[in-house]
PDB file of C-alpha atoms in Angstrom:
ATOM      1  CA  UNK A 119    -124.899  38.584 116.078  1.00  0.00           C
ATOM      2  CA  UNK A 120    -127.184  35.938 114.584  1.00  0.00           C
ATOM      3  CA  UNK A 121    -128.319  38.010 111.591  1.00  0.00           C
ATOM      4  CA  UNK A 122    -127.812  36.664 108.069  1.00  0.00           C
ATOM      5  CA  UNK A 123    -124.877  38.017 106.121  1.00  0.00           C
ATOM      6  CA  UNK A 124    -125.705  40.319 103.209  1.00  0.00           C
ATOM      7  CA  UNK A 125    -125.592  38.604  99.829  1.00  0.00           C
ATOM      8  CA  UNK A 126    -122.587  40.607  98.585  1.00  0.00           C
ATOM      9  CA  UNK A 127    -120.616  39.501 101.664  1.00  0.00           C
ATOM     10  CA  UNK A 128    -121.487  35.838 101.084  1.00  0.00           C
ATOM     11  CA  UNK A 129    -120.424  36.200  97.445  1.00  0.00           C
ATOM     12  CA  UNK A 130    -117.123  37.804  98.448  1.00  0.00           C
ATOM     13  CA  UNK A 131    -116.451  35.042 100.964  1.00  0.00           C
ATOM     14  CA  UNK A 132    -117.194  32.346  98.364  1.00  0.00           C
ATOM     15  CA  UNK A 133    -114.885  34.111  95.889  1.00  0.00           C
ATOM     16  CA  UNK A 134    -112.185  34.054  98.575  1.00  0.00           C
ATOM     17  CA  UNK A 135    -112.741  30.305  99.057  1.00  0.00           C
ATOM     18  CA  UNK A 136    -112.193  29.766  95.332  1.00  0.00           C
ATOM     19  CA  UNK A 137    -109.010  31.870  95.455  1.00  0.00           C
ATOM     20  CA  UNK A 138    -107.659  29.825  98.364  1.00  0.00           C
ATOM     21  CA  UNK A 139    -108.489  26.571  96.577  1.00  0.00           C
ATOM     22  CA  UNK A 140    -106.794  27.701  93.369  1.00  0.00           C
ATOM     23  CA  UNK A 141    -103.727  28.671  95.412  1.00  0.00           C
ATOM     24  CA  UNK A 142    -103.508  25.232  97.077  1.00  0.00           C
ATOM     25  CA  UNK A 143    -104.248  22.759  94.267  1.00  0.00           C
ATOM     26  CA  UNK A 144    -101.667  20.306  95.626  1.00  0.00           C
ATOM     27  CA  UNK A 145    -103.364  19.705  98.978  1.00  0.00           C
ATOM     28  CA  UNK A 146    -104.474  16.191  99.853  1.00  0.00           C
ATOM     29  CA  UNK A 147    -108.104  15.528  99.024  1.00  0.00           C
ATOM     30  CA  UNK A 148    -109.271  14.185 102.368  1.00  0.00           C
ATOM     31  CA  UNK A 149    -112.978  14.385 101.526  1.00  0.00           C
ATOM     32  CA  UNK A 150    -112.573  11.015  99.776  1.00  0.00           C
ATOM     33  CA  UNK A 151    -112.203   9.342 103.154  1.00  0.00           C
ATOM     34  CA  UNK A 152    -115.766  10.226 104.154  1.00  0.00           C
ATOM     35  CA  UNK A 153    -117.089   8.118 101.267  1.00  0.00           C
ATOM     36  CA  UNK A 154    -115.596   4.959 102.760  1.00  0.00           C
ATOM     37  CA  UNK A 155    -117.468   2.587 105.026  1.00  0.00           C
ATOM     38  CA  UNK A 156    -117.819   3.900 108.581  1.00  0.00           C
ATOM     39  CA  UNK A 157    -114.988   1.813 110.058  1.00  0.00           C
ATOM     40  CA  UNK A 158    -112.512   2.754 107.316  1.00  0.00           C
ATOM     41  CA  UNK A 159    -113.407   6.430 107.626  1.00  0.00           C
ATOM     42  CA  UNK A 160    -113.006   6.253 111.415  1.00  0.00           C
ATOM     43  CA  UNK A 161    -109.551   4.665 110.979  1.00  0.00           C
ATOM     44  CA  UNK A 162    -108.552   7.294 108.406  1.00  0.00           C
ATOM     45  CA  UNK A 163    -109.789  10.079 110.655  1.00  0.00           C
ATOM     46  CA  UNK A 164    -107.702   8.751 113.544  1.00  0.00           C
ATOM     47  CA  UNK A 165    -104.657   8.634 111.268  1.00  0.00           C
ATOM     48  CA  UNK A 166    -105.290  12.205 110.104  1.00  0.00           C
ATOM     49  CA  UNK A 167    -105.402  13.277 113.744  1.00  0.00           C
ATOM     50  CA  UNK A 168    -102.248  11.313 114.566  1.00  0.00           C
ATOM     51  CA  UNK A 169    -100.288  12.850 111.690  1.00  0.00           C
ATOM     52  CA  UNK A 170    -101.832  16.334 111.817  1.00  0.00           C
ATOM     53  CA  UNK A 171    -101.958  16.669 115.587  1.00  0.00           C
ATOM     54  CA  UNK A 172    -103.726  19.552 117.294  1.00  0.00           C
ATOM     55  CA  UNK A 173    -103.838  21.581 114.074  1.00  0.00           C
ATOM     56  CA  UNK A 174    -105.709  18.803 112.289  1.00  0.00           C
ATOM     57  CA  UNK A 175    -108.049  18.356 115.242  1.00  0.00           C
ATOM     58  CA  UNK A 176    -108.842  22.078 115.169  1.00  0.00           C
ATOM     59  CA  UNK A 177    -109.362  22.056 111.390  1.00  0.00           C
ATOM     60  CA  UNK A 178    -111.655  19.017 111.480  1.00  0.00           C
ATOM     61  CA  UNK A 179    -113.529  20.511 114.425  1.00  0.00           C
ATOM     62  CA  UNK A 180    -114.186  23.700 112.489  1.00  0.00           C
ATOM     63  CA  UNK A 181    -115.340  21.788 109.407  1.00  0.00           C
ATOM     64  CA  UNK A 182    -117.552  19.444 111.400  1.00  0.00           C
ATOM     65  CA  UNK A 183    -119.153  22.270 113.431  1.00  0.00           C
ATOM     66  CA  UNK A 184    -120.713  23.933 110.390  1.00  0.00           C
ATOM     67  CA  UNK A 185    -124.451  23.640 109.807  1.00  0.00           C
ATOM     68  CA  UNK A 186    -123.927  22.718 106.175  1.00  0.00           C
ATOM     69  CA  UNK A 187    -121.267  22.212 103.527  1.00  0.00           C
ATOM     70  CA  UNK A 188    -121.071  24.210 100.320  1.00  0.00           C
ATOM     71  CA  UNK A 189    -119.154  22.305  97.651  1.00  0.00           C
ATOM     72  CA  UNK A 190    -117.862  24.496  94.818  1.00  0.00           C
ATOM     73  CA  UNK A 191    -117.218  22.162  91.891  1.00  0.00           C
ATOM     74  CA  UNK A 192    -115.218  22.840  88.719  1.00  0.00           C
ATOM     75  CA  UNK A 193    -117.433  20.697  86.481  1.00  0.00           C
ATOM     76  CA  UNK A 194    -120.032  22.125  84.125  1.00  0.00           C
ATOM     77  CA  UNK A 195    -122.751  19.472  83.913  1.00  0.00           C
ATOM     78  CA  UNK A 196    -125.447  19.934  81.283  1.00  0.00           C
ATOM     79  CA  UNK A 197    -127.770  16.938  81.326  1.00  0.00           C
ATOM     80  CA  UNK A 198    -129.778  15.738  84.293  1.00  0.00           C
ATOM     81  CA  UNK A 199    -127.725  12.535  84.330  1.00  0.00           C
ATOM     82  CA  UNK A 200    -124.470  14.508  84.499  1.00  0.00           C
ATOM     83  CA  UNK A 201    -125.900  16.626  87.310  1.00  0.00           C
ATOM     84  CA  UNK A 202    -127.063  13.518  89.182  1.00  0.00           C
ATOM     85  CA  UNK A 203    -123.664  11.820  88.843  1.00  0.00           C
ATOM     86  CA  UNK A 204    -121.743  14.845  90.048  1.00  0.00           C
ATOM     87  CA  UNK A 205    -124.102  16.097  92.747  1.00  0.00           C
ATOM     88  CA  UNK A 206    -125.028  12.791  94.334  1.00  0.00           C
ATOM     89  CA  UNK A 207    -121.594  11.223  94.716  1.00  0.00           C
ATOM     90  CA  UNK A 208    -119.154  13.769  93.370  1.00  0.00           C
ATOM     91  CA  UNK A 209    -118.251  11.266  90.663  1.00  0.00           C
ATOM     92  CA  UNK A 210    -114.562  10.635  90.107  1.00  0.00           C
ATOM     93  CA  UNK A 211    -113.915  14.302  89.432  1.00  0.00           C
ATOM     94  CA  UNK A 212    -115.385  15.855  92.595  1.00  0.00           C
ATOM     95  CA  UNK A 213    -115.745  13.051  95.144  1.00  0.00           C
ATOM     96  CA  UNK A 214    -112.899  14.612  97.107  1.00  0.00           C
ATOM     97  CA  UNK A 215    -115.018  17.766  97.344  1.00  0.00           C
ATOM     98  CA  UNK A 216    -117.733  16.105  99.445  1.00  0.00           C
ATOM     99  CA  UNK A 217    -117.948  15.542 103.168  1.00  0.00           C
ATOM    100  CA  UNK A 218    -120.426  12.709 103.558  1.00  0.00           C
ATOM    101  CA  UNK A 219    -120.580  13.083 107.341  1.00  0.00           C
ATOM    102  CA  UNK A 220    -122.221  16.477 106.831  1.00  0.00           C
ATOM    103  CA  UNK A 221    -126.025  16.435 107.041  1.00  0.00           C
ATOM    104  CA  UNK A 222    -126.549  19.073 104.356  1.00  0.00           C
ATOM    105  CA  UNK A 223    -124.313  19.551 101.339  1.00  0.00           C
ATOM    106  CA  UNK A 224    -125.064  22.108  98.639  1.00  0.00           C
ATOM    107  CA  UNK A 225    -123.108  21.560  95.458  1.00  0.00           C
ATOM    108  CA  UNK A 226    -122.600  24.416  92.987  1.00  0.00           C
ATOM    109  CA  UNK A 227    -120.993  23.847  89.594  1.00  0.00           C
ATOM    110  CA  UNK A 228    -118.998  26.327  87.572  1.00  0.00           C
ATOM    111  CA  UNK A 229    -121.934  26.845  85.161  1.00  0.00           C
ATOM    112  CA  UNK A 230    -124.463  27.577  87.910  1.00  0.00           C
ATOM    113  CA  UNK A 231    -126.137  24.180  88.255  1.00  0.00           C
ATOM    114  CA  UNK A 232    -126.740  23.232  91.869  1.00  0.00           C
ATOM    115  CA  UNK A 233    -127.661  20.174  93.857  1.00  0.00           C
ATOM    116  CA  UNK A 234    -128.491  19.251  97.421  1.00  0.00           C
ATOM    117  CA  UNK A 235    -127.642  16.141  99.415  1.00  0.00           C
ATOM    118  CA  UNK A 236    -129.312  15.594 102.765  1.00  0.00           C
ATOM    119  CA  UNK A 237    -127.948  12.863 105.002  1.00  0.00           C
ATOM    120  CA  UNK A 238    -130.986  11.546 106.855  1.00  0.00           C
ATOM    121  CA  UNK A 239    -129.569  10.380 110.180  1.00  0.00           C
ATOM    122  CA  UNK A 240    -129.484  13.910 111.622  1.00  0.00           C
ATOM    123  CA  UNK A 241    -132.880  15.074 110.397  1.00  0.00           C
ATOM    124  CA  UNK A 242    -136.171  14.006 108.939  1.00  0.00           C
ATOM    125  CA  UNK A 243    -137.040  14.536 105.293  1.00  0.00           C
ATOM    126  CA  UNK A 244    -139.476  17.378 105.910  1.00  0.00           C
ATOM    127  CA  UNK A 245    -136.906  19.991 107.025  1.00  0.00           C
ATOM    128  CA  UNK A 246    -134.860  19.184 103.915  1.00  0.00           C
ATOM    129  CA  UNK A 247    -137.917  19.558 101.692  1.00  0.00           C
ATOM    130  CA  UNK A 248    -138.766  22.900 103.317  1.00  0.00           C
ATOM    131  CA  UNK A 249    -135.164  24.033 102.878  1.00  0.00           C
ATOM    132  CA  UNK A 250    -135.095  22.985  99.208  1.00  0.00           C
ATOM    133  CA  UNK A 251    -138.458  24.655  98.557  1.00  0.00           C
ATOM    134  CA  UNK A 252    -137.234  27.881 100.155  1.00  0.00           C
ATOM    135  CA  UNK A 253    -134.081  27.902  98.048  1.00  0.00           C
ATOM    136  CA  UNK A 254    -135.844  27.111  94.771  1.00  0.00           C
ATOM    137  CA  UNK A 255    -138.751  29.521  95.281  1.00  0.00           C
ATOM    138  CA  UNK A 256    -136.571  32.575  95.950  1.00  0.00           C
ATOM    139  CA  UNK A 257    -134.828  34.226  93.027  1.00  0.00           C
ATOM    140  CA  UNK A 258    -131.386  35.769  93.179  1.00  0.00           C
ATOM    141  CA  UNK A 259    -132.864  39.236  92.702  1.00  0.00           C
ATOM    142  CA  UNK A 260    -135.320  38.682  95.583  1.00  0.00           C
ATOM    143  CA  UNK A 261    -132.461  37.581  97.836  1.00  0.00           C
ATOM    144  CA  UNK A 262    -130.369  40.575  96.733  1.00  0.00           C
ATOM    145  CA  UNK A 263    -133.186  43.017  97.521  1.00  0.00           C
ATOM    146  CA  UNK A 264    -133.782  41.504 100.967  1.00  0.00           C
ATOM    147  CA  UNK A 265    -130.048  41.557 101.579  1.00  0.00           C
ATOM    148  CA  UNK A 266    -129.691  45.255 100.781  1.00  0.00           C
ATOM    149  CA  UNK A 267    -132.284  46.065 103.415  1.00  0.00           C
ATOM    150  CA  UNK A 268    -130.354  44.110 106.054  1.00  0.00           C
ATOM    151  CA  UNK A 269    -126.784  45.058 105.132  1.00  0.00           C
ATOM    152  CA  UNK A 270    -124.857  45.689 108.324  1.00  0.00           C
ATOM    153  CA  UNK A 271    -121.394  46.066 106.812  1.00  0.00           C
ATOM    154  CA  UNK A 272    -120.053  42.724 108.003  1.00  0.00           C
ATOM    155  CA  UNK A 273    -117.909  42.317 104.940  1.00  0.00           C
ATOM    156  CA  UNK A 274    -114.585  41.240 106.369  1.00  0.00           C
ATOM    157  CA  UNK A 275    -112.887  38.372 104.593  1.00  0.00           C
ATOM    158  CA  UNK A 276    -110.528  37.839 107.520  1.00  0.00           C
ATOM    159  CA  UNK A 277    -112.495  34.822 108.709  1.00  0.00           C
ATOM    160  CA  UNK A 278    -112.174  33.014 105.364  1.00  0.00           C
ATOM    161  CA  UNK A 279    -109.215  30.680 105.611  1.00  0.00           C
ATOM    162  CA  UNK A 280    -107.880  27.358 104.459  1.00  0.00           C
ATOM    163  CA  UNK A 281    -108.458  25.468 107.687  1.00  0.00           C
ATOM    164  CA  UNK A 282    -106.131  22.630 106.661  1.00  0.00           C
ATOM    165  CA  UNK A 283    -103.207  24.785 105.479  1.00  0.00           C
ATOM    166  CA  UNK A 284    -101.285  24.617 108.740  1.00  0.00           C
ATOM    167  CA  UNK A 285    -101.379  20.812 108.902  1.00  0.00           C
ATOM    168  CA  UNK A 286    -100.874  19.920 105.228  1.00  0.00           C
ATOM    169  CA  UNK A 287     -97.086  19.519 105.366  1.00  0.00           C
ATOM    170  CA  UNK A 288     -97.408  16.789 107.978  1.00  0.00           C
ATOM    171  CA  UNK A 289     -99.801  14.947 105.699  1.00  0.00           C
ATOM    172  CA  UNK A 290     -97.613  15.333 102.598  1.00  0.00           C
ATOM    173  CA  UNK A 291     -94.230  14.600 104.134  1.00  0.00           C
ATOM    174  CA  UNK A 292     -94.931  12.790 107.370  1.00  0.00           C
ATOM    175  CA  UNK A 293     -95.219   9.093 108.046  1.00  0.00           C
ATOM    176  CA  UNK A 294     -98.937   8.882 107.367  1.00  0.00           C
ATOM    177  CA  UNK A 295    -100.625   5.534 106.859  1.00  0.00           C
ATOM    178  CA  UNK A 296    -103.891   7.170 105.706  1.00  0.00           C
ATOM    179  CA  UNK A 297    -105.619   5.513 102.776  1.00  0.00           C
TER     180      UNK A 297
END
């Protein structure tokens, strides 16, 4: 209906995402492909579609239609340099957990550190600065209080799914030339 989800619903949905990820640790890490040069990524994407068929096309369509990407990382960076390495590129440990075609990526580490990557071709710098300022100037407790006032009981987790689950077997056992 266009209204923001209550905070507890967002938290439950993110918890469900973590559960699904933990359940499917063996899935191919296709986010790596988006870090390639544009031509290589385009070739890899075509191969993913060839191997994964309509299911892959639907999964990629759902991923690509989102306004932003939230990347939940396992790392626990401490220093600013560690945060920069992990949040900017994903480093070797989380590069698969990025989608560099997405205009806005918010990275959250296991210890609560967070970062933001804004890909500039879709938007100017000012909207990203306004977005970052909004996020950093609002505390969790402020967001929770606002959320309680707007809670409309949309707490179903039915719409949280592994969008690639139905096409993974083709990628693992098919005749893919990806990569």
